[in-house]
Short mmCIF file of C-alpha atoms and ligand atoms in Angstrom, two decimals:
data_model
loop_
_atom_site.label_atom_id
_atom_site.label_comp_id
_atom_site.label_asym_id
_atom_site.label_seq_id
_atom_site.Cartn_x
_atom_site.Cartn_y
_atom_site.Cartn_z
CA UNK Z 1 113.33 31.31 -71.25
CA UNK Z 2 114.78 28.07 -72.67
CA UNK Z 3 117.73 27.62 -74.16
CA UNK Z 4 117.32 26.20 -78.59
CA UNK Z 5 119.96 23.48 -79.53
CA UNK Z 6 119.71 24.32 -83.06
CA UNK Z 7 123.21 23.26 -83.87
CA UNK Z 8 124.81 20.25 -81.48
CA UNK Z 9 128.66 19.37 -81.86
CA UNK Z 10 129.89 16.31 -80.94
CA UNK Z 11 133.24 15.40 -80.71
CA UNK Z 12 132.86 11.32 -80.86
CA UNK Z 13 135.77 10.39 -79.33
CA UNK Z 14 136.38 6.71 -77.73
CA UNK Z 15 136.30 4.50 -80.22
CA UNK Z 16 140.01 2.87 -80.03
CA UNK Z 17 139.37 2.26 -75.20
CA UNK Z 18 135.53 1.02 -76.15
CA UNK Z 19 137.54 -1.75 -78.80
CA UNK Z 20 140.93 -2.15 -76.26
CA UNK Z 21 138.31 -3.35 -73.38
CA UNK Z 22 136.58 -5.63 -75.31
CA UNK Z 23 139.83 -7.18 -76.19
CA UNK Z 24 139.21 -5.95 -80.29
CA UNK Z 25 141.22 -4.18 -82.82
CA UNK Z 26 140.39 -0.39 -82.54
CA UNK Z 27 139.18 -0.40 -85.98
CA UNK Z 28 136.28 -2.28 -84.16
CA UNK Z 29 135.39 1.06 -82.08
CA UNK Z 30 134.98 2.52 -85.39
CA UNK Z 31 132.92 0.42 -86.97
CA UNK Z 32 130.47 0.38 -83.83
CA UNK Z 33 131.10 4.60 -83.85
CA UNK Z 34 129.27 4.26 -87.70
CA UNK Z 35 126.08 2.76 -85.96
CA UNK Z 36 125.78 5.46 -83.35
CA UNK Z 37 126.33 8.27 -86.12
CA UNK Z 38 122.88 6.48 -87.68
CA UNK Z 39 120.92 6.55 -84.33
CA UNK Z 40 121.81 9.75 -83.50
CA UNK Z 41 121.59 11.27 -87.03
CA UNK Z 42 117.60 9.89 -86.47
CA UNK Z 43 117.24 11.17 -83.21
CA UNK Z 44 118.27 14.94 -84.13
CA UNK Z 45 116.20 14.74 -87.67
CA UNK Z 46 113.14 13.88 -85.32
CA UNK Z 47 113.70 16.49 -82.89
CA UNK Z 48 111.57 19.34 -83.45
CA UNK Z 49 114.39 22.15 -82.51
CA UNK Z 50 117.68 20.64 -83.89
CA UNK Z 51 118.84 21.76 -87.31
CA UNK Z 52 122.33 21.05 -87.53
CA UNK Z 53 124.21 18.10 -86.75
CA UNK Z 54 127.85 18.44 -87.32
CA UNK Z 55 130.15 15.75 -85.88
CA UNK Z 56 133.74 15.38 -85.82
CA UNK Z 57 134.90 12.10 -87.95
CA UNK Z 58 138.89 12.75 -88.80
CA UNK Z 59 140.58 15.29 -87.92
CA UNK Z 60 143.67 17.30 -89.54
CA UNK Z 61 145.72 15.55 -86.80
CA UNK Z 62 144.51 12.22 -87.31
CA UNK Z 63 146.46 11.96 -90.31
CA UNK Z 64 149.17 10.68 -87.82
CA UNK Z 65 147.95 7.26 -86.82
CA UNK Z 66 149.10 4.34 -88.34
CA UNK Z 67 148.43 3.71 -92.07
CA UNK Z 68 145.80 1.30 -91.93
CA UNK Z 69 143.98 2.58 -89.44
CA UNK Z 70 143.53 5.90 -91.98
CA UNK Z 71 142.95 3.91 -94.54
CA UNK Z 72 139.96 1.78 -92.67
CA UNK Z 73 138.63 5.10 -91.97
CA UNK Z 74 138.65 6.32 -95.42
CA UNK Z 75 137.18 3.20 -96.67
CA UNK Z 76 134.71 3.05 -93.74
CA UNK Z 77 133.43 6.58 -94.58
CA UNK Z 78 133.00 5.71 -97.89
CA UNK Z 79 130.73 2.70 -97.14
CA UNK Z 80 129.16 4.22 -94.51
CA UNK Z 81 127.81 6.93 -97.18
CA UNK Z 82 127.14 4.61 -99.43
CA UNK Z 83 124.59 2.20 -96.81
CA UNK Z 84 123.55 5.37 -95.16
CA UNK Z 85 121.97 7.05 -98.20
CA UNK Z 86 118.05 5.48 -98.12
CA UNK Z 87 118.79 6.28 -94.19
CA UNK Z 88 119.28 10.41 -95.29
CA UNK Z 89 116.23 10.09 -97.50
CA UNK Z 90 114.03 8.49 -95.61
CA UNK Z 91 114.79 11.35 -92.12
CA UNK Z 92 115.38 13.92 -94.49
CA UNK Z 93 118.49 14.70 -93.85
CA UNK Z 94 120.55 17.02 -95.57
CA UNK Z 95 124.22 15.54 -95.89
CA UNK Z 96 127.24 18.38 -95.90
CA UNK Z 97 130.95 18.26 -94.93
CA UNK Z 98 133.82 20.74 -93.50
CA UNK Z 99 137.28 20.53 -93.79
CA UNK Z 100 139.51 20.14 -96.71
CA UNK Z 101 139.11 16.84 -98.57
CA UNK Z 102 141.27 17.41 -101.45
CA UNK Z 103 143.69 14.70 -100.24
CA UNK Z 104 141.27 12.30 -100.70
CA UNK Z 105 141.19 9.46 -102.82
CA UNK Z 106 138.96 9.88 -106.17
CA UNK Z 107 136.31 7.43 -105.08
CA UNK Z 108 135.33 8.65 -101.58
CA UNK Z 109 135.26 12.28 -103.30
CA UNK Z 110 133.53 11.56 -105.91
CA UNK Z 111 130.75 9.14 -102.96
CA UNK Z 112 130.99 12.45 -101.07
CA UNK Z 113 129.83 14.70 -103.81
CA UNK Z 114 127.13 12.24 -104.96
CA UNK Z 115 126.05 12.37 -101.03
CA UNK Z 116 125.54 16.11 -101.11
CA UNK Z 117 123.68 16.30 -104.15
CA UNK Z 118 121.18 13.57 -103.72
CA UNK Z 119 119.99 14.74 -100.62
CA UNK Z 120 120.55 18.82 -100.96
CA UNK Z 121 117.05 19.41 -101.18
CA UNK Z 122 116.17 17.47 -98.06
CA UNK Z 123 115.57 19.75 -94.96
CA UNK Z 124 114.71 18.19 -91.52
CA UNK Z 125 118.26 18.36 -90.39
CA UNK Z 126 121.64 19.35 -92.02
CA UNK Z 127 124.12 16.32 -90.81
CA UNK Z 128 127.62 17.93 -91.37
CA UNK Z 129 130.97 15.81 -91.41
CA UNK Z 130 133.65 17.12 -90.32
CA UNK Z 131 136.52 15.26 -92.64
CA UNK Z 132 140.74 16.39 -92.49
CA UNK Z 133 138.82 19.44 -90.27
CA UNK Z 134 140.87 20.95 -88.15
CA UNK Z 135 139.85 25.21 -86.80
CA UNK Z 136 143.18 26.25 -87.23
CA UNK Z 137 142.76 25.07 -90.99
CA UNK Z 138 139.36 26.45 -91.62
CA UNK Z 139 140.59 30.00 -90.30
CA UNK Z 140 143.54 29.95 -91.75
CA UNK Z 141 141.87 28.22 -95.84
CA UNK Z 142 138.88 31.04 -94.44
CA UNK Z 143 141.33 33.88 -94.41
CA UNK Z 144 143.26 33.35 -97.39
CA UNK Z 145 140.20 33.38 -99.65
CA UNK Z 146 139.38 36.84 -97.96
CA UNK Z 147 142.58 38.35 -98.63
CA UNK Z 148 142.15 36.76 -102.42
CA UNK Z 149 138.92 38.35 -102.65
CA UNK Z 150 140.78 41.80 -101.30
CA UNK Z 151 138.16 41.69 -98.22
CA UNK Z 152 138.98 43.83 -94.93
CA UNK Z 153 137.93 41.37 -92.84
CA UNK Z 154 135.36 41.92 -90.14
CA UNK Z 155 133.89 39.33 -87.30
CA UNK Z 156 130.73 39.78 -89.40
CA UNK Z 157 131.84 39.38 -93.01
CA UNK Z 158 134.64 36.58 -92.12
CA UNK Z 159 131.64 34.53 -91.58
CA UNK Z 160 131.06 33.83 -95.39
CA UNK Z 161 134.56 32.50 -95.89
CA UNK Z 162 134.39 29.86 -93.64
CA UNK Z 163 133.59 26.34 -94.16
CA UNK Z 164 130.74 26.43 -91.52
CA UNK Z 165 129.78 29.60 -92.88
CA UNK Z 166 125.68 29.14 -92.83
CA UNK Z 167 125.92 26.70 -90.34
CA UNK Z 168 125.32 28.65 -87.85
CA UNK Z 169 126.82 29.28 -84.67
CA UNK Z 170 127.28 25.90 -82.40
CA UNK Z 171 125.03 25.94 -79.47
CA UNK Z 172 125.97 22.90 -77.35
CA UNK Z 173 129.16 21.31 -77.98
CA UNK Z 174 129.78 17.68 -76.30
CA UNK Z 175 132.56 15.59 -76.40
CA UNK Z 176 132.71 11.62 -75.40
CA UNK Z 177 135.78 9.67 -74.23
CA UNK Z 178 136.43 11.43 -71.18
CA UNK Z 179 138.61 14.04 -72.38
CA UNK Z 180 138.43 17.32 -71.52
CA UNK Z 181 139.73 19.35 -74.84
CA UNK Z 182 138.54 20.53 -78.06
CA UNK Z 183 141.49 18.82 -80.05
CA UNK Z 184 140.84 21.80 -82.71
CA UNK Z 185 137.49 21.18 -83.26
CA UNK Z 186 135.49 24.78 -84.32
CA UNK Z 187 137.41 27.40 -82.74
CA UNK Z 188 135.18 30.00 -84.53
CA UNK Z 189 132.25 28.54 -84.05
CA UNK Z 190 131.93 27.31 -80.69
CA UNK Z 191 132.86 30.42 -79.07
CA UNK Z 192 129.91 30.62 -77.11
CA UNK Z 193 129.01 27.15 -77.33
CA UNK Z 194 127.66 25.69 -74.00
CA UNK Z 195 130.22 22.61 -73.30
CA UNK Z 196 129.65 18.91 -72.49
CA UNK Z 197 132.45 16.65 -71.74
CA UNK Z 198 130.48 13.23 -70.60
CA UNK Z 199 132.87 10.08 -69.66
CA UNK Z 200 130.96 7.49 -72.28
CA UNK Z 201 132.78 6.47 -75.20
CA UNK Z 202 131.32 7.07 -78.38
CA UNK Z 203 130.33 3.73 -79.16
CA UNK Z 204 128.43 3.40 -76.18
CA UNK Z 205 126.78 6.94 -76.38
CA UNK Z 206 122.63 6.60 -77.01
CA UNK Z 207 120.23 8.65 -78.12
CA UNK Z 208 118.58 9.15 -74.21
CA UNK Z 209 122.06 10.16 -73.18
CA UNK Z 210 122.01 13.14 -75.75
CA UNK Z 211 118.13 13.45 -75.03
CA UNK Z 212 119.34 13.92 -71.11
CA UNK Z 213 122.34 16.60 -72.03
CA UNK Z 214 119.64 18.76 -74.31
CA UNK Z 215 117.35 18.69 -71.06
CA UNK Z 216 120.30 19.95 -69.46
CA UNK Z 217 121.63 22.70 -71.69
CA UNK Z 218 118.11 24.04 -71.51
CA UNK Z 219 118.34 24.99 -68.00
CA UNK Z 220 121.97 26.70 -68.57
CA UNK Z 221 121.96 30.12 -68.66
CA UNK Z 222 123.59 31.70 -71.61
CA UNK Z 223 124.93 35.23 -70.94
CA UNK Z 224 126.77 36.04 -73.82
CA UNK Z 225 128.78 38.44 -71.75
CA UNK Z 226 125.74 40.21 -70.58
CA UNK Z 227 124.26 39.93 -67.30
C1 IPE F 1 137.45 8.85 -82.16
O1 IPE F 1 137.85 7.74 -81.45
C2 IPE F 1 137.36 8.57 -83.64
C3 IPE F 1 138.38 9.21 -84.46
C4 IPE F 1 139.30 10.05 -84.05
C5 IPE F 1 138.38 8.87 -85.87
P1 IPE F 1 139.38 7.42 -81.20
O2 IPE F 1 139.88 6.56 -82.31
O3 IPE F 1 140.14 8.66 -80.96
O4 IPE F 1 139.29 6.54 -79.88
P2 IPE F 1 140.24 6.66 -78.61
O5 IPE F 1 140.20 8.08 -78.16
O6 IPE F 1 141.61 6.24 -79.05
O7 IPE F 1 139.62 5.72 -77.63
C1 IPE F 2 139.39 14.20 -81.89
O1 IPE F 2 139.71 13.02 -81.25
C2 IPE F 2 139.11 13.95 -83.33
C3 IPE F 2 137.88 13.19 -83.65
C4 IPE F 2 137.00 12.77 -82.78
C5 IPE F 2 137.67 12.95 -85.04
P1 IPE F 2 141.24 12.55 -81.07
O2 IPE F 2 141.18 11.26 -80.34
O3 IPE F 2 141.94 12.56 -82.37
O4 IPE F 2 141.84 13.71 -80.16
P2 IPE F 2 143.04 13.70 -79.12
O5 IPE F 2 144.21 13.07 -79.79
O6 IPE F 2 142.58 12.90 -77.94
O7 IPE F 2 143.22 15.13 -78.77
MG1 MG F 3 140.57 9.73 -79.30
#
Protein backbone atom coordinates (compact mmCIF):
# COMPACT_ATOMS: atom_id res chain seq x y z
CA UNK A 1 0.00 0.00 0.00
CA UNK A 2 1.27 3.50 -0.86
CA UNK A 3 1.06 6.27 0.98
CA UNK A 4 -1.47 9.62 -1.06
CA UNK A 5 0.09 13.17 -0.57
CA UNK A 6 -3.14 14.76 -1.07
CA UNK A 7 -2.34 17.75 1.04
CA UNK A 8 1.68 18.83 1.23
CA UNK A 9 2.76 21.64 3.81
CA UNK A 10 5.63 23.46 3.37
CA UNK A 11 7.09 25.63 5.66
CA UNK A 12 9.44 27.83 3.12
CA UNK A 13 11.79 28.97 5.32
CA UNK A 14 15.42 30.38 4.18
CA UNK A 15 14.91 33.15 2.39
CA UNK A 16 16.86 35.96 4.58
CA UNK A 17 20.73 32.94 4.76
CA UNK A 18 19.98 32.17 0.76
CA UNK A 19 20.14 36.48 0.35
CA UNK A 20 23.03 36.94 3.43
CA UNK A 21 25.38 34.41 1.27
CA UNK A 22 24.97 35.98 -1.78
CA UNK A 23 25.98 39.16 -0.16
CA UNK A 24 22.00 40.69 -0.87
CA UNK A 25 19.42 42.35 1.18
CA UNK A 26 17.09 39.57 2.60
CA UNK A 27 14.26 41.08 0.88
CA UNK A 28 16.17 39.45 -2.11
CA UNK A 29 15.46 35.77 -0.60
CA UNK A 30 11.97 36.80 -0.85
CA UNK A 31 11.66 37.86 -4.00
CA UNK A 32 13.51 34.61 -5.35
CA UNK A 33 11.00 32.56 -2.57
CA UNK A 34 7.93 34.17 -5.07
CA UNK A 35 9.49 32.23 -8.10
CA UNK A 36 9.70 28.91 -6.33
CA UNK A 37 5.98 29.33 -4.97
CA UNK A 38 5.19 29.47 -9.08
CA UNK A 39 7.24 26.29 -9.92
CA UNK A 40 6.06 24.43 -7.30
CA UNK A 41 2.41 25.65 -7.41
CA UNK A 42 2.84 23.94 -11.29
CA UNK A 43 4.41 20.99 -10.20
CA UNK A 44 1.59 19.98 -7.53
CA UNK A 45 -1.39 21.18 -10.08
CA UNK A 46 0.26 18.57 -12.53
CA UNK A 47 0.58 15.87 -10.15
CA UNK A 48 -2.09 13.45 -10.48
CA UNK A 49 -2.52 12.80 -6.46
CA UNK A 50 -1.91 16.28 -4.89
CA UNK A 51 -4.93 18.40 -4.07
CA UNK A 52 -3.90 20.81 -1.66
CA UNK A 53 -1.08 23.02 -1.55
CA UNK A 54 -0.94 25.13 1.49
CA UNK A 55 2.33 27.00 2.22
CA UNK A 56 3.37 29.10 4.96
CA UNK A 57 4.06 32.91 3.69
CA UNK A 58 3.87 35.22 7.11
CA UNK A 59 3.31 34.13 10.05
CA UNK A 60 1.50 35.68 13.30
CA UNK A 61 5.09 36.05 14.61
CA UNK A 62 6.53 37.61 11.72
CA UNK A 63 4.86 40.68 12.54
CA UNK A 64 8.10 41.31 14.59
CA UNK A 65 10.73 41.97 11.97
CA UNK A 66 11.65 45.19 11.01
CA UNK A 67 9.10 47.51 9.33
CA UNK A 68 10.14 47.38 5.92
CA UNK A 69 10.82 44.12 5.65
CA UNK A 70 6.74 43.58 6.53
CA UNK A 71 5.94 45.99 4.44
CA UNK A 72 8.03 44.43 1.26
CA UNK A 73 6.20 41.39 2.11
CA UNK A 74 2.85 42.87 2.04
CA UNK A 75 3.54 44.62 -1.10
CA UNK A 76 5.30 41.56 -2.57
CA UNK A 77 2.20 39.39 -1.90
CA UNK A 78 0.16 41.72 -3.42
CA UNK A 79 2.12 41.74 -6.73
CA UNK A 80 2.81 38.39 -6.63
CA UNK A 81 -1.18 37.79 -6.84
CA UNK A 82 -1.57 40.15 -9.12
CA UNK A 83 1.36 38.52 -11.93
CA UNK A 84 0.40 35.13 -10.73
CA UNK A 85 -3.27 35.22 -11.76
CA UNK A 86 -3.07 33.95 -15.79
CA UNK A 87 -0.46 31.44 -13.91
CA UNK A 88 -3.76 30.05 -11.52
CA UNK A 89 -5.87 29.97 -14.65
CA UNK A 90 -3.93 28.52 -16.91
CA UNK A 91 -2.93 25.13 -14.01
CA UNK A 92 -6.18 25.46 -12.64
CA UNK A 93 -5.52 26.29 -9.55
CA UNK A 94 -7.82 27.16 -6.99
CA UNK A 95 -6.35 30.17 -4.86
CA UNK A 96 -7.48 30.20 -0.87
CA UNK A 97 -5.88 31.65 2.30
CA UNK A 98 -5.73 30.90 6.28
CA UNK A 99 -5.08 33.06 8.92
CA UNK A 100 -6.55 36.30 9.90
CA UNK A 101 -5.97 39.11 7.40
CA UNK A 102 -8.03 41.75 8.86
CA UNK A 103 -4.92 43.83 9.63
CA UNK A 104 -4.28 44.18 6.27
CA UNK A 105 -4.12 47.06 4.22
CA UNK A 106 -7.38 47.72 1.92
CA UNK A 107 -5.61 47.00 -1.33
CA UNK A 108 -3.94 43.60 -0.73
CA UNK A 109 -7.52 42.59 0.81
CA UNK A 110 -9.40 43.68 -1.55
CA UNK A 111 -6.27 41.73 -4.49
CA UNK A 112 -6.87 38.80 -2.11
CA UNK A 113 -10.57 38.61 -2.43
CA UNK A 114 -10.48 39.27 -6.20
CA UNK A 115 -7.84 36.17 -6.17
CA UNK A 116 -10.34 33.82 -4.59
CA UNK A 117 -13.14 34.61 -6.66
CA UNK A 118 -11.65 34.54 -10.07
CA UNK A 119 -10.31 31.30 -9.75
CA UNK A 120 -12.99 29.50 -7.17
CA UNK A 121 -14.28 27.42 -9.76
CA UNK A 122 -10.91 26.11 -10.85
CA UNK A 123 -10.13 22.55 -9.45
CA UNK A 124 -6.75 20.83 -10.26
CA UNK A 125 -5.25 21.94 -7.03
CA UNK A 126 -6.36 24.21 -4.09
CA UNK A 127 -3.04 26.50 -3.44
CA UNK A 128 -3.71 27.82 0.16
CA UNK A 129 -1.69 30.86 1.74
CA UNK A 130 -1.13 30.87 4.87
CA UNK A 131 -1.09 34.92 5.71
CA UNK A 132 -0.78 36.45 9.79
CA UNK A 133 -1.42 32.31 10.34
CA UNK A 134 -0.33 31.23 13.28
CA UNK A 135 -2.19 27.43 15.03
CA UNK A 136 -2.45 28.89 18.21
CA UNK A 137 -4.63 31.68 16.43
CA UNK A 138 -6.69 29.46 14.27
CA UNK A 139 -7.65 27.29 17.46
CA UNK A 140 -8.07 29.80 19.53
CA UNK A 141 -10.43 32.44 16.36
CA UNK A 142 -11.77 28.36 15.74
CA UNK A 143 -13.00 28.05 19.27
CA UNK A 144 -14.49 31.24 19.92
CA UNK A 145 -16.87 31.00 16.97
CA UNK A 146 -17.93 27.53 18.52
CA UNK A 147 -18.69 28.82 21.80
CA UNK A 148 -20.64 31.86 19.78
CA UNK A 149 -22.50 29.36 17.95
CA UNK A 150 -23.23 27.56 21.62
CA UNK A 151 -21.41 24.29 20.08
CA UNK A 152 -20.10 21.47 22.59
CA UNK A 153 -17.22 20.99 20.86
CA UNK A 154 -16.08 17.62 19.65
CA UNK A 155 -12.65 16.52 17.66
CA UNK A 156 -15.19 15.87 14.87
CA UNK A 157 -17.42 18.95 14.80
CA UNK A 158 -14.40 21.49 15.76
CA UNK A 159 -13.36 20.70 12.33
CA UNK A 160 -15.91 23.17 10.66
CA UNK A 161 -14.71 26.11 12.69
CA UNK A 162 -11.40 26.11 11.62
CA UNK A 163 -9.77 28.01 8.95
CA UNK A 164 -8.45 24.77 7.24
CA UNK A 165 -11.66 23.31 7.88
CA UNK A 166 -12.21 21.34 4.30
CA UNK A 167 -8.77 21.29 3.71
CA UNK A 168 -8.24 18.31 4.80
CA UNK A 169 -5.93 16.78 7.04
CA UNK A 170 -2.01 17.53 6.09
CA UNK A 171 -0.32 14.46 4.90
CA UNK A 172 3.38 15.37 4.48
CA UNK A 173 4.58 18.38 6.10
CA UNK A 174 8.24 19.73 5.00
CA UNK A 175 10.06 22.47 6.12
CA UNK A 176 13.32 24.17 4.33
CA UNK A 177 16.07 26.21 6.03
CA UNK A 178 17.41 23.65 8.17
CA UNK A 179 15.35 24.09 11.09
CA UNK A 180 13.91 21.60 12.88
CA UNK A 181 10.43 23.22 14.33
CA UNK A 182 7.02 23.92 13.31
CA UNK A 183 7.22 27.71 14.36
CA UNK A 184 3.23 27.34 14.87
CA UNK A 185 2.47 26.23 11.69
CA UNK A 186 -0.99 23.77 11.77
CA UNK A 187 -1.03 22.33 15.08
CA UNK A 188 -4.47 20.78 14.28
CA UNK A 189 -3.83 19.73 11.21
CA UNK A 190 -0.61 18.16 11.00
CA UNK A 191 -1.12 15.89 13.78
CA UNK A 192 -0.41 12.96 11.90
CA UNK A 193 1.39 14.59 9.25
CA UNK A 194 4.52 12.61 8.08
CA UNK A 195 7.51 15.29 8.65
CA UNK A 196 10.31 16.58 6.38
CA UNK A 197 12.88 18.90 7.60
CA UNK A 198 15.45 19.07 4.40
CA UNK A 199 18.64 21.56 4.86
CA UNK A 200 17.87 23.64 1.35
CA UNK A 201 16.70 27.01 1.65
CA UNK A 202 13.62 27.87 0.11
CA UNK A 203 14.90 29.72 -2.66
CA UNK A 204 16.94 27.02 -3.75
CA UNK A 205 14.22 24.25 -3.24
CA UNK A 206 13.08 22.61 -6.93
CA UNK A 207 10.45 20.85 -8.03
CA UNK A 208 12.72 17.24 -8.27
CA UNK A 209 13.62 17.89 -4.67
CA UNK A 210 9.81 17.78 -3.66
CA UNK A 211 9.33 15.07 -6.50
CA UNK A 212 12.24 13.01 -4.42
CA UNK A 213 10.52 13.68 -0.73
CA UNK A 214 6.88 12.42 -2.26
CA UNK A 215 8.88 9.20 -3.46
CA UNK A 216 9.93 9.07 -0.04
CA UNK A 217 6.83 9.62 2.04
CA UNK A 218 5.37 6.86 -0.07
CA UNK A 219 7.46 4.25 1.38
CA UNK A 220 6.74 5.59 5.14
CA UNK A 221 4.54 3.70 6.95
CA UNK A 222 1.70 5.52 8.51
CA UNK A 223 0.29 3.82 11.64
CA UNK A 224 -1.99 6.15 12.95
CA UNK A 225 -1.50 4.58 16.33
CA UNK A 226 -2.38 1.20 15.06
CA UNK A 227 -0.05 -1.47 14.40
C1 LIG B 1 10.98 32.52 5.25
O1 LIG B 1 12.30 32.91 5.13
C2 LIG B 1 10.03 33.55 4.71
C3 LIG B 1 9.23 34.25 5.72
C4 LIG B 1 9.21 34.00 7.01
C5 LIG B 1 8.38 35.32 5.24
P1 LIG B 1 13.01 33.77 6.27
O2 LIG B 1 12.82 35.21 5.98
O3 LIG B 1 12.59 33.32 7.60
O4 LIG B 1 14.54 33.39 6.01
P2 LIG B 1 15.62 33.05 7.12
O5 LIG B 1 15.06 31.93 7.94
O6 LIG B 1 15.84 34.29 7.90
O7 LIG B 1 16.81 32.63 6.31
C1 LIG C 1 8.27 30.35 9.77
O1 LIG C 1 9.55 30.80 9.54
C2 LIG C 1 7.28 31.24 9.11
C3 LIG C 1 7.25 31.21 7.63
C4 LIG C 1 7.98 30.43 6.87
C5 LIG C 1 6.31 32.10 7.03
P1 LIG C 1 10.31 31.77 10.57
O2 LIG C 1 11.65 32.02 9.98
O3 LIG C 1 9.47 32.95 10.87
O4 LIG C 1 10.40 30.87 11.88
P2 LIG C 1 11.45 30.87 13.08
O5 LIG C 1 11.59 32.28 13.55
O6 LIG C 1 12.73 30.34 12.52
O7 LIG C 1 10.86 29.94 14.07
MG1 LIG D 1 13.26 31.91 8.88
Amino acid sequence: MSNTPRHIAIIMDGNGRWAKKRGLPRVKGHEKGAEVVREITTYCANHPEVKVLTLFAFSTENWKRPKHEVEFLMKLLEKYLKKELPLYQKEGVRFETIGDISPFSASLKERIEITKEETKNNEKLIQVLALNYGGRDEIVRAANRACKAGVVLSEDNFDQFLDTSRLGEADLLLRTGGEMRLSNFLLWRAAYAELFFIKTLWPDFTKKELENIIDEFKKRERRFGGI
